[in-house]
Amino acid sequence: MEQIAYVNGSFVPMADAKVSILDRGFLFADGIYEVAAVLDGKLIDNASHLARLERSVGEIELALPETIERIQEIQKELVSRNNLVNGMVYLEVTRGADTGRDFAFPKGVKPTLVMFTSVKDIINAPSAKTGIAVITVPDLRWTRRDIKSVALLAQVLAKQAAAAAGAGEAWMIEDGKVTEGGSSSAFILTQDDVLVTRQNGSEILPGCTRKAVVKLAEERQLRIEERAFTVEEALAAKEAFITSASVFVQAVVSIDGKKVATGKPGPMTDRLREIYVEFAKATAV
Ligand code: PLP
């Protein structure tokens, strides 16, 4: 079956899903994106993703071309048209295509809205059992990482370096501390059982999965500290893991070739993964 995408009001075969070369997403990375997971044909934690979308577009003064309610309807229709059971819905909104390449915002130009789906069995992904290796790279990004901008070149380079090293993620380092993964939030569990993840701010993207995991952990009386940590601290930790819509909770078993604890996913990571999956299934729409 041919994959169906959504482009500016129409559902079209992927081969026909096109935007102008003058689109500001293409020319300037003047756009915002979101990725929501799909389990059993339903969207996971989507209200959180759409709230972050609204915040991100607000921060760059980009008006959404559709209401949030309509965007969710389109996401659902796309899932259904693609018969998607497990995977992700990607959506991107840009400041549209002007008649030329002026940096300043164009007037009277309709933003571009595109969406497509991809298939992924997140729950049964082999790396969920084995854990992943991470490498560390300098954080080369701009200083508004709280905005989910499509300007992802630093993450492309970071994740390519990870792939070339046979690792599953790159942790980005700034001022000696981990900011976050190339496309994930970073956590450690210290030897005294404190979950540590960096506090939200302009240095990191406020991860939706991070937010849910922190809340679920708090509800279970786990101790949490939202602060930056070093790679040395992570290597001395009991456990380390990442969170994102496309992996949920994923153990990190080595950093730059050095084992974290036993080099196997830890019990707290496995438990938080189970708890997150329960939450995801119970709240899916
Ligand atoms: N941090 C960065 C830089 C990301 O790109 C992502 C997801 O793409 C995340 C964190 C995790 O966010 P979420 O849990 O909302 O998928």
GROMACS .gro file of C-alpha atoms and ligand atoms in nm:
model
  301
    1MET     CA    1   0.000   0.000   0.000
    2GLU     CA    2   0.135   0.341  -0.088
    3GLN     CA    3   0.210   0.572   0.201
    4ILE     CA    4  -0.017   0.874   0.233
    5ALA     CA    5   0.108   1.213   0.349
    6TYR     CA    6  -0.076   1.532   0.436
    7VAL     CA    7   0.024   1.856   0.262
    8ASN     CA    8  -0.159   2.184   0.314
    9GLY     CA    9  -0.515   2.053   0.325
   10SER     CA   10  -0.479   1.740   0.108
   11PHE     CA   11  -0.402   1.375   0.171
   12VAL     CA   12  -0.174   1.267  -0.112
   13PRO     CA   13   0.049   0.971  -0.204
   14MET     CA   14   0.402   1.025  -0.066
   15ALA     CA   15   0.541   1.061  -0.421
   16ASP     CA   16   0.316   1.364  -0.475
   17ALA     CA   17   0.378   1.521  -0.133
   18LYS     CA   18   0.577   1.829  -0.228
   19VAL     CA   19   0.640   2.187  -0.118
   20SER     CA   20   0.801   2.480  -0.300
   21ILE     CA   21   1.178   2.535  -0.306
   22LEU     CA   22   1.090   2.882  -0.175
   23ASP     CA   23   0.941   2.732   0.138
   24ARG     CA   24   1.103   2.900   0.437
   25GLY     CA   25   1.141   2.566   0.610
   26PHE     CA   26   1.374   2.466   0.325
   27LEU     CA   27   1.551   2.803   0.288
   28PHE     CA   28   1.587   2.913   0.651
   29ALA     CA   29   1.479   2.620   0.869
   30ASP     CA   30   1.202   2.867   0.963
   31GLY     CA   31   0.971   2.602   1.101
   32ILE     CA   32   0.869   2.387   1.396
   33TYR     CA   33   0.805   2.014   1.418
   34GLU     CA   34   0.656   1.754   1.647
   35VAL     CA   35   0.669   1.377   1.664
   36ALA     CA   36   0.403   1.177   1.848
   37ALA     CA   37   0.412   0.802   1.896
   38VAL     CA   38   0.131   0.572   1.784
   39LEU     CA   39   0.046   0.252   1.972
   40ASP     CA   40  -0.234   0.025   1.854
   41GLY     CA   41  -0.345   0.296   1.612
   42LYS     CA   42  -0.374   0.562   1.885
   43LEU     CA   43  -0.174   0.878   1.953
   44ILE     CA   44   0.042   0.881   2.267
   45ASP     CA   45   0.060   1.186   2.497
   46ASN     CA   46  -0.057   1.395   2.203
   47ALA     CA   47  -0.201   1.681   2.409
   48SER     CA   48   0.148   1.737   2.548
   49HIS     CA   49   0.303   1.739   2.199
   50LEU     CA   50   0.039   1.979   2.069
   51ALA     CA   51   0.084   2.209   2.369
   52ARG     CA   52   0.457   2.219   2.297
   53LEU     CA   53   0.380   2.286   1.929
   54GLU     CA   54   0.167   2.585   2.027
   55ARG     CA   55   0.442   2.711   2.254
   56SER     CA   56   0.716   2.666   1.992
   57VAL     CA   57   0.522   2.845   1.716
   58GLY     CA   58   0.435   3.121   1.963
   59GLU     CA   59   0.804   3.174   2.043
   60ILE     CA   60   0.880   3.237   1.673
   61GLU     CA   61   0.556   3.430   1.604
   62LEU     CA   62   0.429   3.174   1.357
   63ALA     CA   63   0.051   3.136   1.340
   64LEU     CA   64  -0.069   2.778   1.296
   65PRO     CA   65  -0.273   2.741   0.975
   66GLU     CA   66  -0.521   2.509   1.154
   67THR     CA   67  -0.660   2.487   1.505
   68ILE     CA   68  -0.503   2.242   1.748
   69GLU     CA   69  -0.827   2.039   1.740
   70ARG     CA   70  -0.813   2.019   1.359
   71ILE     CA   71  -0.443   1.925   1.369
   72GLN     CA   72  -0.527   1.629   1.593
   73GLU     CA   73  -0.807   1.527   1.355
   74ILE     CA   74  -0.561   1.536   1.065
   75GLN     CA   75  -0.309   1.329   1.261
   76LYS     CA   76  -0.580   1.071   1.332
   77GLU     CA   77  -0.701   1.063   0.975
   78LEU     CA   78  -0.344   1.013   0.854
   79VAL     CA   79  -0.294   0.724   1.097
   80SER     CA   80  -0.614   0.569   0.971
   81ARG     CA   81  -0.542   0.626   0.599
   82ASN     CA   82  -0.203   0.458   0.644
   83ASN     CA   83  -0.348   0.176   0.856
   84LEU     CA   84  -0.073   0.261   1.102
   85VAL     CA   85  -0.071   0.036   1.408
   86ASN     CA   86   0.262   0.121   1.575
   87GLY     CA   87   0.493   0.404   1.483
   88MET     CA   88   0.503   0.779   1.475
   89VAL     CA   89   0.330   1.079   1.322
   90TYR     CA   90   0.566   1.357   1.216
   91LEU     CA   91   0.426   1.705   1.164
   92GLU     CA   92   0.595   2.021   1.050
   93VAL     CA   93   0.474   2.376   1.014
   94THR     CA   94   0.682   2.641   0.838
   95ARG     CA   95   0.637   3.009   0.764
   96GLY     CA   96   0.537   2.912   0.410
   97ALA     CA   97   0.668   2.996   0.064
   98ASP     CA   98   0.716   3.362  -0.029
   99THR     CA   99   0.799   3.487  -0.381
  100GLY     CA  100   1.168   3.528  -0.301
  101ARG     CA  101   1.421   3.489  -0.023
  102ASP     CA  102   1.369   3.777   0.216
  103PHE     CA  103   1.481   3.705   0.571
  104ALA     CA  104   1.210   3.912   0.740
  105PHE     CA  105   0.867   3.752   0.786
  106PRO     CA  106   0.661   3.759   0.464
  107LYS     CA  107   0.318   3.922   0.470
  108GLY     CA  108   0.006   3.738   0.362
  109VAL     CA  109   0.181   3.405   0.316
  110LYS     CA  110   0.003   3.094   0.444
  111PRO     CA  111   0.216   2.870   0.663
  112THR     CA  112   0.296   2.525   0.527
  113LEU     CA  113   0.163   2.226   0.723
  114VAL     CA  114   0.282   1.876   0.636
  115MET     CA  115   0.255   1.540   0.810
  116PHE     CA  116   0.363   1.185   0.744
  117THR     CA  117   0.373   0.861   0.938
  118SER     CA  118   0.641   0.599   0.991
  119VAL     CA  119   0.619   0.244   1.115
  120LYS     CA  120   0.805   0.142   1.431
  121ASP     CA  121   0.736  -0.124   1.691
  122ILE     CA  122   0.856   0.090   1.983
  123ILE     CA  123   0.750  -0.157   2.251
  124ASN     CA  124   0.935  -0.454   2.099
  125ALA     CA  125   1.239  -0.267   1.968
  126PRO     CA  126   1.545  -0.493   2.026
  127SER     CA  127   1.738  -0.204   2.187
  128ALA     CA  128   1.472  -0.187   2.461
  129LYS     CA  129   1.611  -0.519   2.590
  130THR     CA  130   1.980  -0.466   2.524
  131GLY     CA  131   2.012  -0.093   2.595
  132ILE     CA  132   2.217   0.138   2.379
  133ALA     CA  133   2.566   0.281   2.373
  134VAL     CA  134   2.599   0.659   2.368
  135ILE     CA  135   2.891   0.876   2.267
  136THR     CA  136   2.949   1.233   2.378
  137VAL     CA  137   2.991   1.530   2.145
  138PRO     CA  138   3.013   1.904   2.202
  139ASP     CA  139   2.672   2.075   2.197
  140LEU     CA  140   2.694   2.295   1.887
  141ARG     CA  141   2.333   2.419   1.890
  142TRP     CA  142   2.184   2.767   1.917
  143THR     CA  143   2.074   2.903   2.254
  144ARG     CA  144   1.695   2.853   2.216
  145ARG     CA  145   1.683   2.476   2.233
  146ASP     CA  146   1.348   2.495   2.411
  147ILE     CA  147   1.195   2.570   2.070
  148LYS     CA  148   1.140   2.255   1.865
  149SER     CA  149   1.289   2.407   1.553
  150VAL     CA  150   1.358   2.212   1.234
  151ALA     CA  151   1.714   2.354   1.237
  152LEU     CA  152   1.866   2.018   1.332
  153LEU     CA  153   2.208   2.025   1.167
  154ALA     CA  154   2.396   2.001   1.497
  155GLN     CA  155   2.185   1.694   1.588
  156VAL     CA  156   2.236   1.546   1.241
  157LEU     CA  157   2.613   1.567   1.293
  158ALA     CA  158   2.590   1.439   1.650
  159LYS     CA  159   2.373   1.143   1.558
  160GLN     CA  160   2.585   1.064   1.252
  161ALA     CA  161   2.893   1.054   1.478
  162ALA     CA  162   2.700   0.816   1.707
  163ALA     CA  163   2.595   0.595   1.416
  164ALA     CA  164   2.951   0.585   1.282
  165ALA     CA  165   3.070   0.475   1.627
  166GLY     CA  166   2.802   0.204   1.644
  167ALA     CA  167   2.618   0.393   1.921
  168GLY     CA  168   2.245   0.456   1.947
  169GLU     CA  169   2.255   0.818   2.064
  170ALA     CA  170   2.489   1.112   2.117
  171TRP     CA  171   2.483   1.303   2.445
  172MET     CA  172   2.566   1.665   2.387
  173ILE     CA  173   2.802   1.836   2.631
  174GLU     CA  174   2.819   2.202   2.725
  175ASP     CA  175   3.033   2.353   3.002
  176GLY     CA  176   3.127   2.003   3.114
  177LYS     CA  177   2.763   1.892   3.164
  178VAL     CA  178   2.526   1.682   2.958
  179THR     CA  179   2.253   1.892   2.800
  180GLU     CA  180   2.052   1.611   2.637
  181GLY     CA  181   2.061   1.349   2.363
  182GLY     CA  182   2.051   1.436   1.993
  183SER     CA  183   1.682   1.348   1.993
  184SER     CA  184   1.613   1.249   2.354
  185SER     CA  185   1.623   1.362   2.716
  186ALA     CA  186   1.897   1.219   2.941
  187PHE     CA  187   1.850   1.069   3.289
  188ILE     CA  188   2.068   0.895   3.547
  189LEU     CA  189   1.985   0.710   3.868
  190THR     CA  190   2.248   0.787   4.130
  191GLN     CA  191   2.391   0.536   4.378
  192ASP     CA  192   2.151   0.681   4.641
  193ASP     CA  193   1.852   0.621   4.413
  194VAL     CA  194   1.791   0.978   4.302
  195LEU     CA  195   1.669   1.024   3.947
  196VAL     CA  196   1.854   1.314   3.791
  197THR     CA  197   1.760   1.493   3.469
  198ARG     CA  198   1.849   1.841   3.357
  199GLN     CA  199   1.607   2.117   3.450
  200ASN     CA  200   1.403   2.270   3.167
  201GLY     CA  201   1.526   2.601   3.032
  202SER     CA  202   1.660   2.736   2.706
  203GLU     CA  203   1.948   2.482   2.711
  204ILE     CA  204   1.724   2.181   2.635
  205LEU     CA  205   1.401   2.084   2.466
  206PRO     CA  206   1.128   2.024   2.726
  207GLY     CA  207   1.071   1.659   2.639
  208CYS     CA  208   0.711   1.540   2.657
  209THR     CA  209   0.825   1.191   2.757
  210ARG     CA  210   1.062   1.343   3.014
  211LYS     CA  211   0.771   1.537   3.162
  212ALA     CA  212   0.549   1.229   3.183
  213VAL     CA  213   0.826   1.012   3.331
  214VAL     CA  214   0.911   1.275   3.596
  215LYS     CA  215   0.542   1.297   3.693
  216LEU     CA  216   0.498   0.919   3.701
  217ALA     CA  217   0.814   0.883   3.912
  218GLU     CA  218   0.698   1.157   4.153
  219GLU     CA  219   0.362   0.989   4.192
  220ARG     CA  220   0.551   0.679   4.302
  221GLN     CA  221   0.750   0.877   4.562
  222LEU     CA  222   1.080   0.841   4.378
  223ARG     CA  223   1.335   1.109   4.454
  224ILE     CA  224   1.401   1.341   4.162
  225GLU     CA  225   1.652   1.619   4.113
  226GLU     CA  226   1.620   1.839   3.807
  227ARG     CA  227   1.975   1.956   3.750
  228ALA     CA  228   2.264   1.917   3.510
  229PHE     CA  229   2.502   1.622   3.553
  230THR     CA  230   2.846   1.533   3.418
  231VAL     CA  231   2.953   1.229   3.219
  232GLU     CA  232   3.164   1.123   3.520
  233GLU     CA  233   2.852   1.125   3.734
  234ALA     CA  234   2.669   0.920   3.473
  235LEU     CA  235   2.954   0.668   3.463
  236ALA     CA  236   2.940   0.639   3.841
  237ALA     CA  237   2.560   0.604   3.840
  238LYS     CA  238   2.353   0.292   3.901
  239GLU     CA  239   2.161   0.337   3.578
  240ALA     CA  240   2.127   0.574   3.287
  241PHE     CA  241   1.854   0.609   3.028
  242ILE     CA  242   1.701   0.833   2.766
  243THR     CA  243   1.341   0.924   2.695
  244SER     CA  244   1.164   1.033   2.376
  245ALA     CA  245   0.842   0.978   2.186
  246SER     CA  246   1.020   0.739   1.952
  247VAL     CA  247   1.187   0.517   2.216
  248PHE     CA  248   0.980   0.585   2.533
  249VAL     CA  249   1.229   0.489   2.808
  250GLN     CA  250   1.552   0.338   2.677
  251ALA     CA  251   1.847   0.213   2.884
  252VAL     CA  252   2.195   0.355   2.821
  253VAL     CA  253   2.455   0.084   2.893
  254SER     CA  254   2.777   0.258   2.794
  255ILE     CA  255   2.912   0.608   2.743
  256ASP     CA  256   3.211   0.663   2.515
  257GLY     CA  257   3.288   0.293   2.536
  258LYS     CA  258   3.282   0.277   2.919
  259LYS     CA  259   3.016   0.065   3.088
  260VAL     CA  260   2.744   0.219   3.301
  261ALA     CA  261   2.727  -0.011   3.609
  262THR     CA  262   2.699  -0.370   3.482
  263GLY     CA  263   2.660  -0.265   3.119
  264LYS     CA  264   2.302  -0.398   3.118
  265PRO     CA  265   1.966  -0.217   3.147
  266GLY     CA  266   1.892  -0.161   3.515
  267PRO     CA  267   1.575  -0.254   3.708
  268MET     CA  268   1.462   0.108   3.760
  269THR     CA  269   1.489   0.180   3.388
  270ASP     CA  270   1.292  -0.135   3.307
  271ARG     CA  271   1.028  -0.044   3.566
  272LEU     CA  272   0.993   0.315   3.444
  273ARG     CA  273   0.960   0.186   3.091
  274GLU     CA  274   0.675  -0.045   3.199
  275ILE     CA  275   0.509   0.237   3.391
  276TYR     CA  276   0.539   0.470   3.093
  277VAL     CA  277   0.393   0.211   2.854
  278GLU     CA  278   0.098   0.159   3.093
  279PHE     CA  279   0.043   0.535   3.108
  280ALA     CA  280   0.075   0.562   2.729
  281LYS     CA  281  -0.183   0.291   2.664
  282ALA     CA  282  -0.422   0.424   2.926
  283THR     CA  283  -0.417   0.781   2.792
  284ALA     CA  284  -0.390   0.717   2.414
  285VAL     CA  285  -0.641   0.898   2.191
  286PLP     N1  286   1.550   1.647   2.323
  286PLP     C1  287   1.565   1.666   2.190
  286PLP     C2  288   1.675   1.752   2.141
  286PLP     C3  289   1.477   1.604   2.101
  286PLP     O1  290   1.492   1.623   1.969
  286PLP     C4  291   1.375   1.520   2.151
  286PLP     C5  292   1.281   1.454   2.062
  286PLP     O2  293   1.291   1.460   1.942
  286PLP     C6  294   1.365   1.504   2.290
  286PLP     C7  295   1.453   1.569   2.372
  286PLP     C8  296   1.259   1.416   2.349
  286PLP     O3  297   1.135   1.481   2.343
  286PLP     P1  298   0.999   1.400   2.344
  286PLP     O4  299   1.001   1.317   2.467
  286PLP     O5  300   0.896   1.505   2.348
  286PLP     O6  301   0.997   1.317   2.219
   0.00000   0.00000   0.00000
